[in-house]
Coordinates of C-alpha atoms and ligand atoms in Angstrom, one line a residue:
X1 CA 96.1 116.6 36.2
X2 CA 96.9 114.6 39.1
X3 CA 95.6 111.2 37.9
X4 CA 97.9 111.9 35.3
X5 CA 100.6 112.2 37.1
X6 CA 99.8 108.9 38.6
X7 CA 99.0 106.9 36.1
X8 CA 102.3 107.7 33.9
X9 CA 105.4 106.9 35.4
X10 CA 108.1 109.8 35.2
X11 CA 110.1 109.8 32.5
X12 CA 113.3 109.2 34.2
X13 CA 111.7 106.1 36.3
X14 CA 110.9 104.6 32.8
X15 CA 114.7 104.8 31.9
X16 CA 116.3 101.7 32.0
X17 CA 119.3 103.1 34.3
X18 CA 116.1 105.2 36.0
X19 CA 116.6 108.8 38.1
X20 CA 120.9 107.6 39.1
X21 CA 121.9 107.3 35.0
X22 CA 120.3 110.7 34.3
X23 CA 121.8 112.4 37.4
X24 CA 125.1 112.1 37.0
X25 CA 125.3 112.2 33.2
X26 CA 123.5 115.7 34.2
X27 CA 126.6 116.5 37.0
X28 CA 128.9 115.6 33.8
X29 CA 127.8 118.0 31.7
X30 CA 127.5 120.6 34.2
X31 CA 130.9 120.1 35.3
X32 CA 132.2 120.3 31.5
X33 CA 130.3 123.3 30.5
X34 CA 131.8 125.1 33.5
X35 CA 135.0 123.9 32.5
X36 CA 134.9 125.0 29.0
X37 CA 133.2 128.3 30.3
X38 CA 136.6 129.0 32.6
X39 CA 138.9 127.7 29.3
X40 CA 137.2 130.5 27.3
X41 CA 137.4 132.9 30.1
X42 CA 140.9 132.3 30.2
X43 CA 141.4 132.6 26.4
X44 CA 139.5 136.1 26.4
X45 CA 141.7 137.4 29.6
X46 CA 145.2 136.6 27.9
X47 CA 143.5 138.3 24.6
X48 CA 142.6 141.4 26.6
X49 CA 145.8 141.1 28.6
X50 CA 144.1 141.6 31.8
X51 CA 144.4 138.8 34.9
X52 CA 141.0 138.7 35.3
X53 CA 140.0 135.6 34.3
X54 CA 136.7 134.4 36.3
X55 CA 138.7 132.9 39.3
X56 CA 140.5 135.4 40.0
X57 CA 137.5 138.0 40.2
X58 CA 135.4 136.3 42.2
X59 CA 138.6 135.6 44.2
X60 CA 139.9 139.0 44.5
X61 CA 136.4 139.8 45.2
X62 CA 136.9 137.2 48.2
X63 CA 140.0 138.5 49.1
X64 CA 139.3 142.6 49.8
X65 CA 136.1 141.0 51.9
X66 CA 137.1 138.1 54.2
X67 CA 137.6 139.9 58.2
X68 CA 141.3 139.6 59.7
X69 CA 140.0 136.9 61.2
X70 CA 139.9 134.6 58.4
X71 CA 142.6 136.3 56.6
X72 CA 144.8 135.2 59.9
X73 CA 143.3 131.6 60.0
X74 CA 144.2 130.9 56.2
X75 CA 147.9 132.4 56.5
X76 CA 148.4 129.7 59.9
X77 CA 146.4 127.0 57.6
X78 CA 148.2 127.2 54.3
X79 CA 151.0 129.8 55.2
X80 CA 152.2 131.4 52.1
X81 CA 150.2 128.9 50.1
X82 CA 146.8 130.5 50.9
X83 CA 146.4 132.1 47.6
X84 CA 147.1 128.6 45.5
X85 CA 144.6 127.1 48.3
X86 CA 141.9 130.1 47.5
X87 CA 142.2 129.2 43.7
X88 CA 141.5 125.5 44.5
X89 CA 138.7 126.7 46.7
X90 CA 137.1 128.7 44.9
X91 CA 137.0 126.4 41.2
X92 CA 135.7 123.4 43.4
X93 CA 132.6 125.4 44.7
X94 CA 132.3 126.4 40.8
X95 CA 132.1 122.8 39.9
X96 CA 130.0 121.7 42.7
X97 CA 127.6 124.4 41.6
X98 CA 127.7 123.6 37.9
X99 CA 127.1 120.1 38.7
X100 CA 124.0 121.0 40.7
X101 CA 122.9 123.0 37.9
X102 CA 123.9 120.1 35.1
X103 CA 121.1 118.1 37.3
X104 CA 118.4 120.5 37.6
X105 CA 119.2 121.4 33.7
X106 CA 118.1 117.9 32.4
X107 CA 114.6 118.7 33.1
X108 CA 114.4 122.8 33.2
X109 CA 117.0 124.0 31.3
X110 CA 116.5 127.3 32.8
X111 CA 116.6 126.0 36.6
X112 CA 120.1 124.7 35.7
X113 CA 120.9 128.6 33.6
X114 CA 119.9 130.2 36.7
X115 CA 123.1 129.2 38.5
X116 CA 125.5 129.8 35.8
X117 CA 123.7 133.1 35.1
X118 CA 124.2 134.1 39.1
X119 CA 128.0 133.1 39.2
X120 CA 128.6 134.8 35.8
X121 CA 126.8 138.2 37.3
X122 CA 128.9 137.4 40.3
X123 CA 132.1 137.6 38.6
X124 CA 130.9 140.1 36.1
X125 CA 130.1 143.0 39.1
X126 CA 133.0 141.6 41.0
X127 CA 135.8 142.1 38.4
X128 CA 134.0 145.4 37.4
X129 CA 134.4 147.0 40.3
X130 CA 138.0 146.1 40.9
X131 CA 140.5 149.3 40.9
X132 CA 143.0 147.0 38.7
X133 CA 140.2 145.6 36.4
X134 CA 140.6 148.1 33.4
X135 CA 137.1 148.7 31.3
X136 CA 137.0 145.2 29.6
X137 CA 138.1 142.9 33.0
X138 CA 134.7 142.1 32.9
X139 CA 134.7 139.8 29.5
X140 CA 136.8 137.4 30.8
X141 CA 133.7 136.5 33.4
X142 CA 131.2 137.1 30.8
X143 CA 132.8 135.0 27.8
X144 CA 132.7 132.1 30.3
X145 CA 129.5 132.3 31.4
X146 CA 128.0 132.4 27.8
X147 CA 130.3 129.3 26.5
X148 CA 128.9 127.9 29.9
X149 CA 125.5 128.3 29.3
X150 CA 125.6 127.3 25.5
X151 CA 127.5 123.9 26.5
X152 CA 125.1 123.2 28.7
X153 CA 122.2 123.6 26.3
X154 CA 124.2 120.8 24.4
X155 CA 123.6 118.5 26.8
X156 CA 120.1 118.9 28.0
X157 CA 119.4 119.0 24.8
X158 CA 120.9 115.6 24.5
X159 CA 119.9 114.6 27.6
X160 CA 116.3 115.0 26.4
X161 CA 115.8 111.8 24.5
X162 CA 116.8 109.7 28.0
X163 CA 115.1 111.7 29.7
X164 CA 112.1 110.3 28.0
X165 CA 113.1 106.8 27.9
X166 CA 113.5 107.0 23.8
X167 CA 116.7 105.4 24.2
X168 CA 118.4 102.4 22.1
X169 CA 121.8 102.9 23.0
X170 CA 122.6 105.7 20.1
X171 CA 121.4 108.1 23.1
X172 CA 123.8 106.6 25.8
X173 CA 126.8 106.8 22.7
X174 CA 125.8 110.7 21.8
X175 CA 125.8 111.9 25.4
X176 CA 129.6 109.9 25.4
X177 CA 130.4 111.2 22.4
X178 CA 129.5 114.9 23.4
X179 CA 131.0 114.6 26.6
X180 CA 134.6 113.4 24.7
X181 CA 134.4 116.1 22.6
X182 CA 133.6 119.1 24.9
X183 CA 136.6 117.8 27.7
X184 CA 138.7 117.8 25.0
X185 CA 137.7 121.8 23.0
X186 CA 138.2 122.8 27.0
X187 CA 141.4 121.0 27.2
X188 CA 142.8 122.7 23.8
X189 CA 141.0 125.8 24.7
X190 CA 142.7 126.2 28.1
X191 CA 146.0 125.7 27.0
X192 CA 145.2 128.2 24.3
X193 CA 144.8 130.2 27.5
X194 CA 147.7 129.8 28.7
X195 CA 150.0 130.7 25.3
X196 CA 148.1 133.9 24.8
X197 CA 148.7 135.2 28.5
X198 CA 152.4 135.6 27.4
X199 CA 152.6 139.1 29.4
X200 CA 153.8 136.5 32.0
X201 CA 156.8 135.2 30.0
X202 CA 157.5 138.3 28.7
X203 CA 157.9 140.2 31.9
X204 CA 160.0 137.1 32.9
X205 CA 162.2 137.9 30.4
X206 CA 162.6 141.8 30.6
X207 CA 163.7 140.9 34.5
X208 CA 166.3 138.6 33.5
X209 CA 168.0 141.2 30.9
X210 CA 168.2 143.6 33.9
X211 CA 171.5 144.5 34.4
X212 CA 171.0 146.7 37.9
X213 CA 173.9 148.1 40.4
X214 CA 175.4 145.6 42.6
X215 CA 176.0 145.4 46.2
X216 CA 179.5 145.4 47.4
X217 CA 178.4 142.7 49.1
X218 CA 175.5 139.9 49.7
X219 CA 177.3 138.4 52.8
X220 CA 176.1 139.0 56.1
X221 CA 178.0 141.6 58.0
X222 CA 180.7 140.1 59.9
X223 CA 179.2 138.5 63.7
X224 CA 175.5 139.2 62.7
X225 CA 174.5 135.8 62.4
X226 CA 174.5 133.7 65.6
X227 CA 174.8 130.0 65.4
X228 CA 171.6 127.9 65.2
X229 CA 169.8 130.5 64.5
X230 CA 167.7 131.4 61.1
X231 CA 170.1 132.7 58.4
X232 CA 170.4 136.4 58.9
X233 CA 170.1 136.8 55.4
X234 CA 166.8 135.4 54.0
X235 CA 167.3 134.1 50.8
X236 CA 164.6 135.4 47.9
X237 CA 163.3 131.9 47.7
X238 CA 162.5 131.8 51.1
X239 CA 161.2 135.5 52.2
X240 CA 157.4 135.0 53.2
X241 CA 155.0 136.8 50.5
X242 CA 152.0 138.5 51.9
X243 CA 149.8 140.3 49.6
X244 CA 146.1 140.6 48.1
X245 CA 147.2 139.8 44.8
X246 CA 145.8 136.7 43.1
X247 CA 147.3 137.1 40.1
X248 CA 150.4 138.7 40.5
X249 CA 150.4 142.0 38.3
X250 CA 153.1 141.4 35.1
X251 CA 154.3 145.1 34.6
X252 CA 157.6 145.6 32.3
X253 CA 160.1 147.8 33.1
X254 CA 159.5 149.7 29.8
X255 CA 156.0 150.0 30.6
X256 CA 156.3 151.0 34.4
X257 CA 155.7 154.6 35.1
X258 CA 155.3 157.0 39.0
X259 CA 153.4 159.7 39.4
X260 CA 154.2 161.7 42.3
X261 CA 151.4 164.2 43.3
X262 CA 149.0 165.6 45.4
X263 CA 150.1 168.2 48.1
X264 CA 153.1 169.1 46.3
X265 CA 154.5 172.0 44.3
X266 CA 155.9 170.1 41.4
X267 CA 154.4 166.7 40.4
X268 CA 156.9 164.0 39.5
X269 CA 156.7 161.3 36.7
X270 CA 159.4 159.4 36.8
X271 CA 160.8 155.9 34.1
X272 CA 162.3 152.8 35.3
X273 CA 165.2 154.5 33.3
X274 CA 165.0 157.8 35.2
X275 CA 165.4 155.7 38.4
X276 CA 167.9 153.8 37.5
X277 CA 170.0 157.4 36.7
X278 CA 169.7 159.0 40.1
X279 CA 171.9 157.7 42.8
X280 CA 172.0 153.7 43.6
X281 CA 171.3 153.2 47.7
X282 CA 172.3 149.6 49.1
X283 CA 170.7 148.8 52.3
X284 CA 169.9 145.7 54.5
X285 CA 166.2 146.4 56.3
X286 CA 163.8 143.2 57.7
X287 CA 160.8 143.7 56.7
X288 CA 157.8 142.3 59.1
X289 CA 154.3 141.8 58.6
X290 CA 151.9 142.7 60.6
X291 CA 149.9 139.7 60.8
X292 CA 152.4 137.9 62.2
X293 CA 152.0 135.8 65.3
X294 CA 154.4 135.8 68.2
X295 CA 157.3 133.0 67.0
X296 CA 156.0 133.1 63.4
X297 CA 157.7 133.2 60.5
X298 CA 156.1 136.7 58.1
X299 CA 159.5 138.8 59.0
X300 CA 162.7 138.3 56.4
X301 CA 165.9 140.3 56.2
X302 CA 167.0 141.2 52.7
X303 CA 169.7 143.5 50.9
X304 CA 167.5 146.3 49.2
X305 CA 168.9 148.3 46.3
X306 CA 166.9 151.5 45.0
X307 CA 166.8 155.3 45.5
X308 CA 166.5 157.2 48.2
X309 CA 162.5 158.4 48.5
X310 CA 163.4 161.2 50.7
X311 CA 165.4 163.4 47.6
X312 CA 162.4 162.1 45.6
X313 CA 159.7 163.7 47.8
X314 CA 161.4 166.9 48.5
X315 CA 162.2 167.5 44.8
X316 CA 158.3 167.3 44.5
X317 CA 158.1 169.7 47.9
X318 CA 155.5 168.6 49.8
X319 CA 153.5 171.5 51.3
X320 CA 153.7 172.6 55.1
X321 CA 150.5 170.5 56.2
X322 CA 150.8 167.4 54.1
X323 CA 151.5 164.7 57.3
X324 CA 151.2 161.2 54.9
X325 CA 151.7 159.5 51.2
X326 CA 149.1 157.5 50.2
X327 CA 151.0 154.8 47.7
X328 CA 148.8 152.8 45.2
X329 CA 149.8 149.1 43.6
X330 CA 149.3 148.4 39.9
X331 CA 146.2 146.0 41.4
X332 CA 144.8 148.9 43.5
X333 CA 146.4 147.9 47.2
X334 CA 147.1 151.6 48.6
X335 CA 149.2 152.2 51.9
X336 CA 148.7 154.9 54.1
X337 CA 152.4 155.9 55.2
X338 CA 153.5 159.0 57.5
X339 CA 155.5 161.4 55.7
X340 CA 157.7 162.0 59.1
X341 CA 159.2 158.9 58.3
X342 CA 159.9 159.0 54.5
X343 CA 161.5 162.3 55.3
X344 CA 163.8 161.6 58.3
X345 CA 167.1 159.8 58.3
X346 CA 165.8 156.0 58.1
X347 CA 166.1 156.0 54.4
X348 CA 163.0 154.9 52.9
X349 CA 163.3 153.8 49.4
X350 CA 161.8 152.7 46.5
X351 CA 163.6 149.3 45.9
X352 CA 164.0 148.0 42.7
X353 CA 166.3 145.3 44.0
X354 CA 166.6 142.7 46.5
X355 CA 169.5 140.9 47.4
X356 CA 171.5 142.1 44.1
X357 CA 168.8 140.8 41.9
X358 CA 165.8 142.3 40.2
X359 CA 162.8 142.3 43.1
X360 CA 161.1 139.2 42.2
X361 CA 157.7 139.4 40.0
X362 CA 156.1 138.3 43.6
X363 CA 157.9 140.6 45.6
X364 CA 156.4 144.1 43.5
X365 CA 158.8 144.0 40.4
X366 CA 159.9 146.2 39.1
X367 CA 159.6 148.8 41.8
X368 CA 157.9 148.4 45.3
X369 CA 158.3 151.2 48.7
X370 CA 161.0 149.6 51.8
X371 CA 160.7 151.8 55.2
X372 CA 162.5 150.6 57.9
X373 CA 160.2 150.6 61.2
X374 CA 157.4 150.2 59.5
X375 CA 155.3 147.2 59.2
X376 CA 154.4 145.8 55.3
X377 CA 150.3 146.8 55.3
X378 CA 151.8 150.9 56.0
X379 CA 154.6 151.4 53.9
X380 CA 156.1 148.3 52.0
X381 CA 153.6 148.7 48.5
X382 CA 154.7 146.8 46.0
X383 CA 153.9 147.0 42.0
X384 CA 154.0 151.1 42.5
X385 CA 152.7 153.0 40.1
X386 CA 151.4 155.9 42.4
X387 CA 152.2 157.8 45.0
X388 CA 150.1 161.3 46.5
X389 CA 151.2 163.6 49.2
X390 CA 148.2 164.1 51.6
X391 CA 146.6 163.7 55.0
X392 CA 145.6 161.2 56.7
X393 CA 142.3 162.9 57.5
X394 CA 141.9 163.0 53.9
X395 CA 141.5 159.0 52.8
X396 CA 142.0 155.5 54.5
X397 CA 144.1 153.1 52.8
X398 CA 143.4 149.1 51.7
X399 CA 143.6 147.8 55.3
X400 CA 142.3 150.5 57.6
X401 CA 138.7 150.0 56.6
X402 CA 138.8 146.3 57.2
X403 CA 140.0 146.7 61.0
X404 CA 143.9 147.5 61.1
X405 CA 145.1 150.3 62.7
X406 CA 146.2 154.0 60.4
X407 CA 149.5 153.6 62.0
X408 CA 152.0 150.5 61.8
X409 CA 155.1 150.9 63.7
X410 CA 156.8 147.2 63.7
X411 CA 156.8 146.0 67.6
X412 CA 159.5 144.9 69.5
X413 CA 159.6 141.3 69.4
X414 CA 161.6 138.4 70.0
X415 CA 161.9 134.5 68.8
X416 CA 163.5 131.1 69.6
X417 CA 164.5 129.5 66.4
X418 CA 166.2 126.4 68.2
X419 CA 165.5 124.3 69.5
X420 CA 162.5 124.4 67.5
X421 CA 160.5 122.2 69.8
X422 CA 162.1 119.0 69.0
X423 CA 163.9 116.8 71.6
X424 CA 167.1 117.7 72.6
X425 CA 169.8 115.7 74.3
X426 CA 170.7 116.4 77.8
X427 CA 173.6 118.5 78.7
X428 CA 174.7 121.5 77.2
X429 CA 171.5 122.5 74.8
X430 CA 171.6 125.8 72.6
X431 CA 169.0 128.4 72.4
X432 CA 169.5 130.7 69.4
X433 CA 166.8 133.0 67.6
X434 CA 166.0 136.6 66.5
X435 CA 164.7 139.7 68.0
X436 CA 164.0 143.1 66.2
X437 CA 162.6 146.6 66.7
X438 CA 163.3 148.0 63.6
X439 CA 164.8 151.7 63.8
X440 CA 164.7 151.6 67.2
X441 CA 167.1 148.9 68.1
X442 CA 167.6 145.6 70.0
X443 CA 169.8 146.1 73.4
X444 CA 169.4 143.1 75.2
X445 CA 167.8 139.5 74.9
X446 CA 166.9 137.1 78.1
X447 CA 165.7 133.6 78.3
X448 CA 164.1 131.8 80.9
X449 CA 163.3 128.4 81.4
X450 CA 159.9 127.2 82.7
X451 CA 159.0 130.4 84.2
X452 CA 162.4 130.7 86.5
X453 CA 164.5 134.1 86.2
X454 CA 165.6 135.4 83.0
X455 CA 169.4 134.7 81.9
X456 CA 170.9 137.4 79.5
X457 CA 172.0 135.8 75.8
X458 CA 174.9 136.6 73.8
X459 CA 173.8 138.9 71.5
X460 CA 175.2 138.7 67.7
X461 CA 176.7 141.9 65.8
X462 CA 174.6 144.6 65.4
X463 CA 174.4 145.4 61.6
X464 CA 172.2 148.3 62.0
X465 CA 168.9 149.2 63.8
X466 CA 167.0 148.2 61.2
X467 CA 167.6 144.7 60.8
X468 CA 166.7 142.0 63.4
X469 CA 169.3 140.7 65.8
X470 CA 170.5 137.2 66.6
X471 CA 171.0 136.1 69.4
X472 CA 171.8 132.7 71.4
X473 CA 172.4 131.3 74.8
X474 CA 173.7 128.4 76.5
X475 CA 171.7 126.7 78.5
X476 CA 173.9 124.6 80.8
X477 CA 172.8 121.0 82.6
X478 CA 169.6 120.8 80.8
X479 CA 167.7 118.6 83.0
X480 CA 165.1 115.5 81.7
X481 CA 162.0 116.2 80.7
X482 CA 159.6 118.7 79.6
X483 CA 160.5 121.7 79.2
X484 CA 159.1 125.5 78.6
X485 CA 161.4 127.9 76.5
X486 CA 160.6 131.8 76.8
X487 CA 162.8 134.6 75.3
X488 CA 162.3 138.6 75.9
X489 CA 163.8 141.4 74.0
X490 CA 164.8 145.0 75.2
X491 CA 165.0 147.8 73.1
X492 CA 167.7 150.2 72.6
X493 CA 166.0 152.2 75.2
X494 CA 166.0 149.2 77.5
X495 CA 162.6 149.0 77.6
X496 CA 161.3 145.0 77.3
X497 CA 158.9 143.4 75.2
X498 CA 155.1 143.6 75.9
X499 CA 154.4 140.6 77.8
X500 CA 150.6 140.5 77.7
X501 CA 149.3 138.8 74.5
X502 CA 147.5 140.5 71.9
X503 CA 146.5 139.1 68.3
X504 CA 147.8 140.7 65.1
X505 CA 144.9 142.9 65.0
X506 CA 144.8 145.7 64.6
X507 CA 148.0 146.8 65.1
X508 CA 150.5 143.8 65.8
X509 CA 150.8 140.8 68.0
X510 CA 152.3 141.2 71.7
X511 CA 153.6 138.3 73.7
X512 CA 156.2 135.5 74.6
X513 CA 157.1 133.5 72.4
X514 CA 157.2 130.3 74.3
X515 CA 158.3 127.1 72.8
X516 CA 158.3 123.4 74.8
X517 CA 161.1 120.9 74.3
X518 CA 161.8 117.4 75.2
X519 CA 165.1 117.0 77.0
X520 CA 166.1 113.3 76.8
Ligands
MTE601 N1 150.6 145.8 46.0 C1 150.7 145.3 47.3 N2 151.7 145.6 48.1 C2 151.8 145.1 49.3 C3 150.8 144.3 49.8 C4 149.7 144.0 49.0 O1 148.7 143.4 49.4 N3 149.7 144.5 47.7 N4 150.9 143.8 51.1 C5 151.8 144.5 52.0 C6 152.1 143.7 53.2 S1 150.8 143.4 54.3 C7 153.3 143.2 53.5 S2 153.6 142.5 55.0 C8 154.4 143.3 52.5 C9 155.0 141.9 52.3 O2 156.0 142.0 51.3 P1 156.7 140.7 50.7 O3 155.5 139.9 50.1 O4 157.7 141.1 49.7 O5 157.3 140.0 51.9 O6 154.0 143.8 51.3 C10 153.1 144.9 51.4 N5 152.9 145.4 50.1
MO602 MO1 151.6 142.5 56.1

């Protein structure tokens, strides 16, 4: 056996382009049978109508699994981008695995099956167990692995004839030819993909034909917004998106539906239509998340339009020891939110609007939860389809498991907007930024340079006590040099800011926010 092995030379070394030739012509066709797999996968998931396709499984999968930490990391890496980065992520490790099994396939088929058969069962089990997976969110995964798997039988079996140094050129042509012809099925394939997932234009559309109450206005109230500092009302465009959804959940108007249950006396289903005939509430709340960092930028202030969740709950009478809701997105996010505060006189809501147009698709259209106080993770669900009157001894909701505290009261926070850490002339220089402590109230704002004592700023308007508050200060005969920045806020109470720092986890970050400018 071994002299054998001695006295013939491999196969691949008697090639003319030897072990290299066959390597990456392997790689290739790896990397195309993956590709057509995904094509197909994407073809089956519009069919089905489901978002599934293989990416998104195993990224959702990714998703309800990473710790804080890394959630935290990628939202400071790639911001609000994170989910586009995850996508890119995730299809490069696909190919780099494909390509590795394209290789190995050239001489053991089934060495090179083995990996797509893993990352198929992967995807499979990962979009089978998903809450917003439906029964057949598993085809998607499986369609592409078997196109996968049959593509790359195409090429090892074309491979073969190389492989044993049979070749006059007509092999070298056929592989080329082969290749041409698979990158361009997946090409057609994938676009094919893309006409049948037409939910996506179709919800598009329903949301434009919305004709929803108005405002009386979109301005900001008069003397809320300070100069210099962010404007106090964030544009749509611009409000930071924080969510686990990969592929945001399409869900017409016509189609959307609430339950209200649980602990109740009457259960509650309620239309977009029969929202739309109660009783229109406009109201301006910032919304914050939780994992923002001290100075970031995961807070926005918004015009909300919807009903009043409060008539809504007690129409459905909650019994006497019911103390939370536990709301559930069409994608299965749920939020644990204390019924004290959907009851009392902060108004929660279910929005429907935001800033006089239909909620954005990304922002939870066509109906998503807004309680002031309250930060996103607890309360702010978006894509509602569900909401049950319970306890909180009775279930956790998407974030407690992973390490975030039950309970998310916003904190009181503050942030210098300018000068954003750029260099400022000397002279007169303007501080300006935000604060908030939503329901509670903002009372006062200082600022301090490098550590001295704390000088009061001029704060702007108060709209109401649940929206942040702007504020700015002059800083008189700003001196060369470097420079450290630090603003504290006060509640309505008077109480200031925690000082200490503490990381978004698990219930919100404390802290200065401290920022260092050049004064030239
Ligand atoms: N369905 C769903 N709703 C959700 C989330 C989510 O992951 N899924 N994230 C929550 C969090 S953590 C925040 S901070 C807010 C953000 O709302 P926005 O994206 O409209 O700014 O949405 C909340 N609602
Ligand atoms: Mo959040």
């Amino acid at each position: 056996m071994n002299q054998q092995l001695v006295d013939q030379p491999r196969a691949s070394e008697r090639h003319p382009e030897g072990r290299n030739g066959i390597r990456w012509r392997g790689a290739l066709g790896g990397i195309l049978a993956a590709l057509s797999g995904l094509a197909a996968g994407s073809v089956a998931a519009g069919l089905l109508g489901t978002s599934q396709t293989p990416v998104v499984a195993i990224g959702s999968a990714f998703i309800d699994r990473v710790p804080p930490w890394l959630k935290d990391l990628a939202i400071s890496w790639f911001g609000t981008n994170d989910k586009t980065a995850l996508r890119v992520g995730i299809v490069i490790v696909l190919l780099a695995l494909a390509a590795l099994g394209g290789i190995l396939a050239v001489r053991r088929y089934w060495a090179g099956a083995l990996i797509i058969v893993v990352l198929t069962g992967a995807a499979v089990i990962a979009a089978a167990t998903r809450a917003d997976a439906g029964q057949t969110g598993f085809l998607p995964s499986a369609v592409a692995g078997i196109t996968a798997l049959i593509i790359l039988r195409l090429f090892s079996r074309r491979l073969e004839p190389l492989l044993q140094g049979l070749d006059d050129g007509v092999g070298r042509r056929g592989f080329l030819q082969l290749s041409a012809g698979v990158a361009i099925g997946a090409a057609a394939v994938g676009l094919l993909g893309r006409v049948v997932s037409g939910n996506r234009a179709a919800v598009a559309d329903a949301r434009k034909a919305l004709n929803l109450p108005k405002p009386p206005s979109l301005d900001a109230p008069a003397g809320a917004q300070a100069e210099g500092a962010v404007p106090w009302v964030t544009p749509n465009d611009d409000f930071y998106r924080i969510d686990t959804a990969l592929s945001v959940p399409q869900i017409l108007p016509s189609d959307w539906k609430l339950r209200i249950h649980g602990m109740v006396d009457r259960e509650i289903e309620l239309s977009f239509d029969d929202l739309l005939k109660r009783p229109v509430l406009h109201k301006w709340v910032t919304l914050t998340c939780v994992s923002n960092e001290v100075g970031g930028d995961l807070i926005g202030n918004a015009m909300w339009s919807g009903v009043l969740l409060k008539d809504l709950l007690q129409e459905a009478g909650p019994s006497a020891d019911a103390d939370a809701i536990q709301s559930t997105s069409k994608d299965g996010f749920t939020a644990g939110t204390p019924l004290s505060t959907l009851l009392d006189d902060r108004q929660a809501m279910l929005a429907y609007a935001m800033n006089g147009q239909p909620l954005p698709v990304e922002h939870g259209f066509p109906v998503r939860i807004v309680v002031p106080g309250l930060y996103g993770y607890v309360s702010a669900t978006k894509w509602l389809t569900d909401i049950e009157v319970t306890r909180f001894d009775q279930f956790e909701a998407y974030w407690t498991p992973r390490g975030w505290s039950a309970l998310g009261p916003i904190k009181l926070s503050s942030r210098i907007d300018v000068p954003g850490g750029k260099e400022v002339p000397a002279g007169q220089v303007t501080v300006a930024g935000v604060a908030w402590d939503q329901h509670v109230g903002v009372s006062k704002v200082e600022v301090r340079v490098d550590g001295g004592p704390w000088h009061e700023a001029t704060l702007a308007t108060d709209a109401s006590i649940d929206t942040w508050r702007q504020w700015h200060w002059t800083w008189d005969n700003a001196p060369h040099g470097m420079h450290m920045l630090q603003s504290r806020a006060f509640d309505a109470k008077g109480n200031p800011q925690v000082e200490s720092s503490a990381p978004p986890a698990p219930n919100g970050a404390t802290g200065l926010h401290t920022v260092s400018v050049k004064v030239n």
